[in-house]
């Protein structure tokens, strides 16, 4: 089979490898579409904290069943998406149902080779039928599930005034699912075209430019009451720390971002607000199911999100092109 390998930061190779052999309890999937994630761009740039090279990237995956275990409900040719979090099932996190935070987790394309290849073999529990969703759209389910999980972690409701900081794909997914719950959503970013997209295509209610006047603008917009929930999706330690400035009393701060650096905040200000700080890691099965429901209900503008398309054979050149900010990529998808 062909596979796209990140040999080292900044260098990709399209190589030929033996087809994977399906293990006991696994499903062999013929990959059809791969979504390109910020994680993949970080791997390409050498910025990912949990990765060793060389690595076949790719964890936003859809395809068709090639071979399934005897007795499986899956049949050859079934359209499926893949949950890329390989949990152990036995650690204390898994026993509590926190498979997304498994103590021994392996994420496809990060801790082990992923799906930028013709085939991948994964445990049957990680392979889910797409229902009526197109395979191209199904390759976006994983990144959308991350936003859905963060919104769930923040316990966002229609009673909440929400600020999403960072309007990349993960921030956009948080906007979509916060709006699905009826919240009033403000989006903050430095990129005005992304803010316009959030309003025009995702239904965001208000925007903030992330300049040195953002706090004053937010205070004015909210009548001095700030935000019930702040969701950070910037992937940058400086705005992650700045996000604490926008919390009202009793607020919840959800960190979708993960960075290498420590982050710090004013304990007296945090304490007097009796605020809550929440990490949000990966996603859980009910988050994937929520994404499918919202796509089927027409509440996710998949065609607008999928701004760039290409073939795996061309990915060596496309990765460099798509990683440039001026390329305007929201979600790029490779066809295999």
Short mmCIF file of C-alpha atoms in Angstrom, two decimals:
data_model
loop_
_atom_site.label_atom_id
_atom_site.label_comp_id
_atom_site.label_asym_id
_atom_site.label_seq_id
_atom_site.Cartn_x
_atom_site.Cartn_y
_atom_site.Cartn_z
CA UNK A 1 0.00 0.00 0.00
CA UNK A 2 1.03 3.62 -0.31
CA UNK A 3 1.51 5.72 2.84
CA UNK A 4 2.50 9.31 3.54
CA UNK A 5 5.33 9.44 6.10
CA UNK A 6 6.57 12.49 7.98
CA UNK A 7 10.24 11.46 8.17
CA UNK A 8 11.25 14.48 10.25
CA UNK A 9 9.97 18.04 10.70
CA UNK A 10 9.43 19.61 7.29
CA UNK A 11 10.01 16.44 5.26
CA UNK A 12 7.31 14.11 3.86
CA UNK A 13 7.67 11.00 1.73
CA UNK A 14 5.10 8.94 -0.16
CA UNK A 15 6.29 5.36 0.29
CA UNK A 16 5.20 1.81 -0.40
CA UNK A 17 4.59 -0.41 2.64
CA UNK A 18 3.15 -3.88 3.16
CA UNK A 19 -0.61 -3.92 3.67
CA UNK A 20 -1.50 -4.24 7.37
CA UNK A 21 -2.65 -7.64 8.59
CA UNK A 22 -5.92 -7.56 10.52
CA UNK A 23 -5.42 -8.57 14.15
CA UNK A 24 -7.86 -10.45 16.36
CA UNK A 25 -10.90 -8.30 17.07
CA UNK A 26 -9.81 -5.71 14.50
CA UNK A 27 -11.37 -4.35 11.34
CA UNK A 28 -9.33 -3.67 8.25
CA UNK A 29 -10.52 -0.39 6.74
CA UNK A 30 -9.83 0.89 3.24
CA UNK A 31 -9.23 4.59 3.84
CA UNK A 32 -11.10 6.92 1.47
CA UNK A 33 -10.75 10.38 3.04
CA UNK A 34 -8.37 11.94 5.57
CA UNK A 35 -8.97 15.32 7.18
CA UNK A 36 -5.86 17.42 7.80
CA UNK A 37 -5.78 18.67 11.37
CA UNK A 38 -3.80 21.35 13.18
CA UNK A 39 -2.08 18.42 14.90
CA UNK A 40 -0.81 17.24 11.51
CA UNK A 41 0.54 20.68 10.68
CA UNK A 42 2.21 20.79 14.13
CA UNK A 43 3.81 17.39 13.44
CA UNK A 44 5.01 18.65 10.05
CA UNK A 45 6.44 21.76 11.75
CA UNK A 46 8.08 19.81 14.59
CA UNK A 47 5.91 21.36 17.30
CA UNK A 48 3.95 18.38 18.63
CA UNK A 49 4.84 17.48 22.24
CA UNK A 50 3.94 13.75 22.12
CA UNK A 51 5.46 12.47 18.88
CA UNK A 52 8.45 10.51 17.62
CA UNK A 53 9.53 10.47 13.96
CA UNK A 54 9.08 8.95 11.44
CA UNK A 55 5.28 8.85 11.60
CA UNK A 56 2.38 8.20 9.27
CA UNK A 57 0.00 10.99 10.22
CA UNK A 58 -3.77 11.05 9.92
CA UNK A 59 -6.49 10.61 12.52
CA UNK A 60 -9.56 12.20 10.86
CA UNK A 61 -10.55 9.16 8.87
CA UNK A 62 -13.38 7.67 6.86
CA UNK A 63 -13.43 4.67 4.58
CA UNK A 64 -15.02 1.34 3.80
CA UNK A 65 -14.73 -1.98 5.57
CA UNK A 66 -12.32 -4.32 3.80
CA UNK A 67 -12.39 -7.18 6.30
CA UNK A 68 -14.17 -7.64 9.65
CA UNK A 69 -14.04 -10.35 12.34
CA UNK A 70 -16.34 -13.32 12.17
CA UNK A 71 -19.66 -12.48 13.79
CA UNK A 72 -19.22 -8.72 13.36
CA UNK A 73 -22.19 -6.59 12.34
CA UNK A 74 -19.83 -4.86 9.89
CA UNK A 75 -19.66 -6.13 6.32
CA UNK A 76 -17.19 -5.57 3.51
CA UNK A 77 -17.96 -2.30 1.74
CA UNK A 78 -19.78 -0.68 4.69
CA UNK A 79 -19.01 3.07 4.91
CA UNK A 80 -17.46 3.90 8.29
CA UNK A 81 -15.59 6.52 10.24
CA UNK A 82 -12.81 5.76 12.71
CA UNK A 83 -12.55 6.91 16.31
CA UNK A 84 -8.76 7.36 16.46
CA UNK A 85 -8.28 7.05 20.23
CA UNK A 86 -7.01 3.56 21.03
CA UNK A 87 -7.77 3.15 24.73
CA UNK A 88 -6.64 0.21 26.84
CA UNK A 89 -10.02 -0.43 28.49
CA UNK A 90 -8.52 -1.43 31.83
CA UNK A 91 -6.86 1.59 33.45
CA UNK A 92 -8.53 3.72 36.11
CA UNK A 93 -9.55 6.34 33.53
CA UNK A 94 -11.15 3.75 31.24
CA UNK A 95 -12.93 2.13 34.20
CA UNK A 96 -14.54 5.52 34.85
CA UNK A 97 -15.59 5.83 31.21
CA UNK A 98 -12.87 8.37 30.41
CA UNK A 99 -11.58 6.51 27.39
CA UNK A 100 -10.60 9.87 25.89
CA UNK A 101 -8.10 10.30 28.75
CA UNK A 102 -6.92 6.67 28.98
CA UNK A 103 -3.68 6.39 30.94
CA UNK A 104 -2.23 4.29 28.11
CA UNK A 105 -3.90 6.01 25.17
CA UNK A 106 -2.50 5.74 21.68
CA UNK A 107 -3.87 8.19 19.13
CA UNK A 108 -3.63 7.18 15.49
CA UNK A 109 -1.18 9.40 13.65
CA UNK A 110 0.44 10.60 16.88
CA UNK A 111 1.51 7.76 19.20
CA UNK A 112 1.31 5.18 16.41
CA UNK A 113 1.00 5.28 12.64
CA UNK A 114 -2.27 6.72 11.36
CA UNK A 115 -4.46 6.70 8.31
CA UNK A 116 -2.66 8.66 5.58
CA UNK A 117 -2.42 5.35 3.80
CA UNK A 118 -4.51 2.93 1.77
CA UNK A 119 -5.41 0.75 4.74
CA UNK A 120 -5.46 0.74 8.53
CA UNK A 121 -6.42 -2.03 10.95
CA UNK A 122 -8.00 -0.94 14.25
CA UNK A 123 -10.11 -2.49 17.02
CA UNK A 124 -13.72 -3.05 16.01
CA UNK A 125 -15.00 -0.72 18.76
CA UNK A 126 -13.20 2.13 16.98
CA UNK A 127 -15.05 1.61 13.68
CA UNK A 128 -18.49 3.19 13.39
CA UNK A 129 -20.96 3.11 10.46
CA UNK A 130 -21.51 6.53 8.91
CA UNK A 131 -25.25 6.09 8.40
CA UNK A 132 -26.37 8.48 5.70
CA UNK A 133 -23.39 10.82 5.97
CA UNK A 134 -21.14 11.17 2.93
CA UNK A 135 -17.66 9.72 3.42
CA UNK A 136 -16.06 13.09 2.70
CA UNK A 137 -18.11 14.67 5.48
CA UNK A 138 -17.44 11.72 7.78
CA UNK A 139 -13.72 12.55 7.67
CA UNK A 140 -14.61 15.73 9.61
CA UNK A 141 -16.49 14.01 12.43
CA UNK A 142 -13.43 13.70 14.70
CA UNK A 143 -12.43 17.35 14.80
CA UNK A 144 -16.06 18.36 15.26
CA UNK A 145 -16.33 15.90 18.16
CA UNK A 146 -13.49 17.70 19.94
CA UNK A 147 -15.53 20.91 19.92
CA UNK A 148 -18.66 19.04 20.99
CA UNK A 149 -16.75 17.52 23.90
CA UNK A 150 -15.46 20.92 25.02
CA UNK A 151 -18.97 22.36 24.91
CA UNK A 152 -20.18 19.42 26.99
CA UNK A 153 -17.32 19.91 29.47
CA UNK A 154 -18.33 23.54 29.84
CA UNK A 155 -21.96 22.52 30.49
CA UNK A 156 -23.00 25.21 28.03
CA UNK A 157 -26.70 26.00 27.81
CA UNK A 158 -29.06 28.56 26.30
CA UNK A 159 -28.69 30.60 29.49
CA UNK A 160 -24.98 31.19 28.87
CA UNK A 161 -23.02 34.00 27.29
CA UNK A 162 -20.03 32.20 25.73
CA UNK A 163 -16.70 33.48 24.40
CA UNK A 164 -14.74 31.25 22.01
CA UNK A 165 -11.15 32.43 21.59
CA UNK A 166 -9.53 31.25 18.38
CA UNK A 167 -11.53 30.62 15.22
CA UNK A 168 -9.58 27.80 13.66
CA UNK A 169 -11.36 24.51 12.94
CA UNK A 170 -11.53 23.48 16.62
CA UNK A 171 -12.83 26.91 17.64
CA UNK A 172 -15.37 26.70 14.82
CA UNK A 173 -16.54 23.32 16.07
CA UNK A 174 -17.01 24.81 19.55
CA UNK A 175 -19.07 27.63 18.02
CA UNK A 176 -21.28 25.15 16.15
CA UNK A 177 -22.10 23.07 19.21
CA UNK A 178 -22.47 26.01 21.59
CA UNK A 179 -25.00 27.48 19.15
CA UNK A 180 -26.72 24.09 18.88
CA UNK A 181 -27.35 24.37 22.63
CA UNK A 182 -28.83 27.84 22.20
CA UNK A 183 -26.00 29.86 23.76
CA UNK A 184 -25.13 33.45 22.83
CA UNK A 185 -21.67 33.10 21.28
CA UNK A 186 -18.97 35.73 20.83
CA UNK A 187 -15.81 34.82 18.90
CA UNK A 188 -12.40 36.44 19.38
CA UNK A 189 -9.54 36.24 16.90
CA UNK A 190 -6.98 38.43 15.16
CA UNK A 191 -8.21 37.40 11.69
CA UNK A 192 -11.19 39.40 10.55
CA UNK A 193 -12.03 37.03 7.66
CA UNK A 194 -12.32 34.16 10.14
CA UNK A 195 -14.59 36.25 12.37
CA UNK A 196 -16.78 37.09 9.38
CA UNK A 197 -17.02 33.37 8.53
CA UNK A 198 -18.01 32.58 12.12
CA UNK A 199 -20.90 35.03 11.91
CA UNK A 200 -22.02 34.41 8.33
CA UNK A 201 -21.69 30.62 8.18
CA UNK A 202 -21.69 29.39 11.79
CA UNK A 203 -24.23 31.74 13.37
CA UNK A 204 -21.95 33.45 15.92
CA UNK A 205 -23.68 36.40 17.56
CA UNK A 206 -20.80 38.82 18.07
CA UNK A 207 -17.07 39.19 17.49
CA UNK A 208 -14.04 40.66 19.23
CA UNK A 209 -10.77 41.61 17.59
CA UNK A 210 -7.95 40.18 19.71
CA UNK A 211 -6.05 43.44 19.99
CA UNK A 212 -5.02 45.47 23.03
CA UNK A 213 -8.58 46.85 23.32
CA UNK A 214 -10.31 43.46 23.49
CA UNK A 215 -11.03 43.58 27.24
CA UNK A 216 -12.55 47.04 26.99
CA UNK A 217 -14.64 45.97 24.00
CA UNK A 218 -15.85 42.86 25.82
CA UNK A 219 -16.76 44.84 28.91
CA UNK A 220 -18.75 47.23 26.75
CA UNK A 221 -20.47 44.48 24.76
CA UNK A 222 -21.51 42.56 27.88
CA UNK A 223 -22.49 45.56 29.99
CA UNK A 224 -19.65 44.75 32.38
CA UNK A 225 -20.94 41.23 33.07
CA UNK A 226 -18.33 39.35 31.00
CA UNK A 227 -18.81 35.69 30.00
CA UNK A 228 -20.32 32.65 31.69
CA UNK A 229 -18.10 30.28 29.72
CA UNK A 230 -14.83 30.93 27.91
CA UNK A 231 -13.55 28.25 25.51
CA UNK A 232 -9.94 28.57 24.39
CA UNK A 233 -9.02 27.08 21.01
CA UNK A 234 -5.98 29.22 20.20
CA UNK A 235 -3.19 26.69 20.78
CA UNK A 236 -1.04 29.51 22.12
CA UNK A 237 -0.02 30.07 25.74
CA UNK A 238 -0.33 33.87 25.65
CA UNK A 239 -4.03 34.05 24.67
CA UNK A 240 -4.71 31.04 26.92
CA UNK A 241 -3.53 33.11 29.87
CA UNK A 242 -5.37 36.17 28.62
CA UNK A 243 -8.64 34.25 28.56
CA UNK A 244 -8.87 34.45 32.35
CA UNK A 245 -9.53 38.19 31.95
CA UNK A 246 -12.94 37.53 30.38
CA UNK A 247 -14.51 35.36 33.11
CA UNK A 248 -17.50 36.55 35.08
CA UNK A 249 -18.23 35.42 38.63
CA UNK A 250 -19.00 31.70 38.69
CA UNK A 251 -17.66 31.27 35.14
CA UNK A 252 -16.17 28.17 33.58
CA UNK A 253 -12.98 28.24 31.51
CA UNK A 254 -12.53 25.31 29.09
CA UNK A 255 -9.10 24.70 27.61
CA UNK A 256 -9.40 22.88 24.30
CA UNK A 257 -5.82 23.93 23.56
CA UNK A 258 -2.72 22.09 24.70
CA UNK A 259 0.73 23.70 24.63
CA UNK A 260 4.22 22.73 25.77
CA UNK A 261 4.58 25.71 28.11
CA UNK A 262 3.26 26.30 31.60
CA UNK A 263 0.40 28.77 31.86
CA UNK A 264 -0.23 31.06 34.83
CA UNK A 265 -3.10 33.14 36.15
CA UNK A 266 -3.90 35.48 39.03
CA UNK A 267 -5.12 33.33 41.90
CA UNK A 268 -6.86 36.20 43.75
CA UNK A 269 -8.85 37.15 40.63
CA UNK A 270 -9.70 33.52 39.86
CA UNK A 271 -10.57 32.79 43.48
CA UNK A 272 -12.83 35.76 44.04
CA UNK A 273 -14.85 34.74 40.98
CA UNK A 274 -15.13 31.14 42.23
CA UNK A 275 -14.36 30.21 38.65
CA UNK A 276 -13.83 26.68 37.34
CA UNK A 277 -10.94 25.62 35.09
CA UNK A 278 -11.58 22.62 32.85
CA UNK A 279 -9.31 20.66 30.54
CA UNK A 280 -10.96 19.09 27.50
CA UNK A 281 -9.10 16.21 25.87
CA UNK A 282 -10.10 14.39 22.71
CA UNK A 283 -13.75 13.23 22.65
CA UNK A 284 -16.01 10.45 23.88
CA UNK A 285 -18.43 8.19 21.98
CA UNK A 286 -21.46 10.36 22.82
CA UNK A 287 -19.64 13.38 21.36
CA UNK A 288 -19.17 11.57 18.04
CA UNK A 289 -22.85 10.61 18.11
CA UNK A 290 -23.80 14.24 18.74
CA UNK A 291 -21.78 15.34 15.72
CA UNK A 292 -23.56 12.80 13.54
CA UNK A 293 -26.95 14.01 14.80
CA UNK A 294 -26.12 17.64 14.06
CA UNK A 295 -24.75 16.85 10.59
CA UNK A 296 -27.88 14.85 9.78
CA UNK A 297 -29.99 17.75 11.06
CA UNK A 298 -28.21 20.12 8.67
CA UNK A 299 -26.68 22.24 11.43
CA UNK A 300 -23.04 21.72 10.36
CA UNK A 301 -22.02 23.52 7.13
CA UNK A 302 -19.70 20.77 5.99
CA UNK A 303 -19.28 22.10 2.44
CA UNK A 304 -18.23 25.52 3.73
CA UNK A 305 -15.81 24.05 6.27
CA UNK A 306 -14.10 21.84 3.69
CA UNK A 307 -12.22 24.59 1.87
CA UNK A 308 -9.39 22.57 0.31
CA UNK A 309 -9.22 19.14 -1.33
CA UNK A 310 -6.45 17.05 -2.83
CA UNK A 311 -5.13 13.55 -3.43
CA UNK A 312 -2.82 11.60 -1.15
CA UNK A 313 -0.41 11.23 -4.07
CA UNK A 314 -0.04 15.01 -4.19
CA UNK A 315 0.17 15.56 -0.44
CA UNK A 316 3.94 16.12 -0.26
CA UNK A 317 3.53 19.39 -2.13
CA UNK A 318 0.10 20.24 -0.78
CA UNK A 319 1.21 20.12 2.85
CA UNK A 320 3.70 22.93 2.36
CA UNK A 321 1.14 24.94 0.42
CA UNK A 322 -1.72 24.41 2.89
CA UNK A 323 0.41 25.15 5.96
CA UNK A 324 0.86 28.78 4.88
CA UNK A 325 -1.60 31.13 6.63
CA UNK A 326 -2.33 32.92 3.36
CA UNK A 327 -3.69 29.67 1.93
CA UNK A 328 -6.85 30.32 3.98
CA UNK A 329 -7.35 26.67 4.91
CA UNK A 330 -10.20 25.88 7.27
CA UNK A 331 -10.39 22.14 6.67
CA UNK A 332 -8.39 20.34 4.01
CA UNK A 333 -9.28 16.76 3.06
CA UNK A 334 -7.18 14.25 1.17
CA UNK A 335 -8.80 11.65 -1.03
CA UNK A 336 -7.11 8.26 -0.91
#
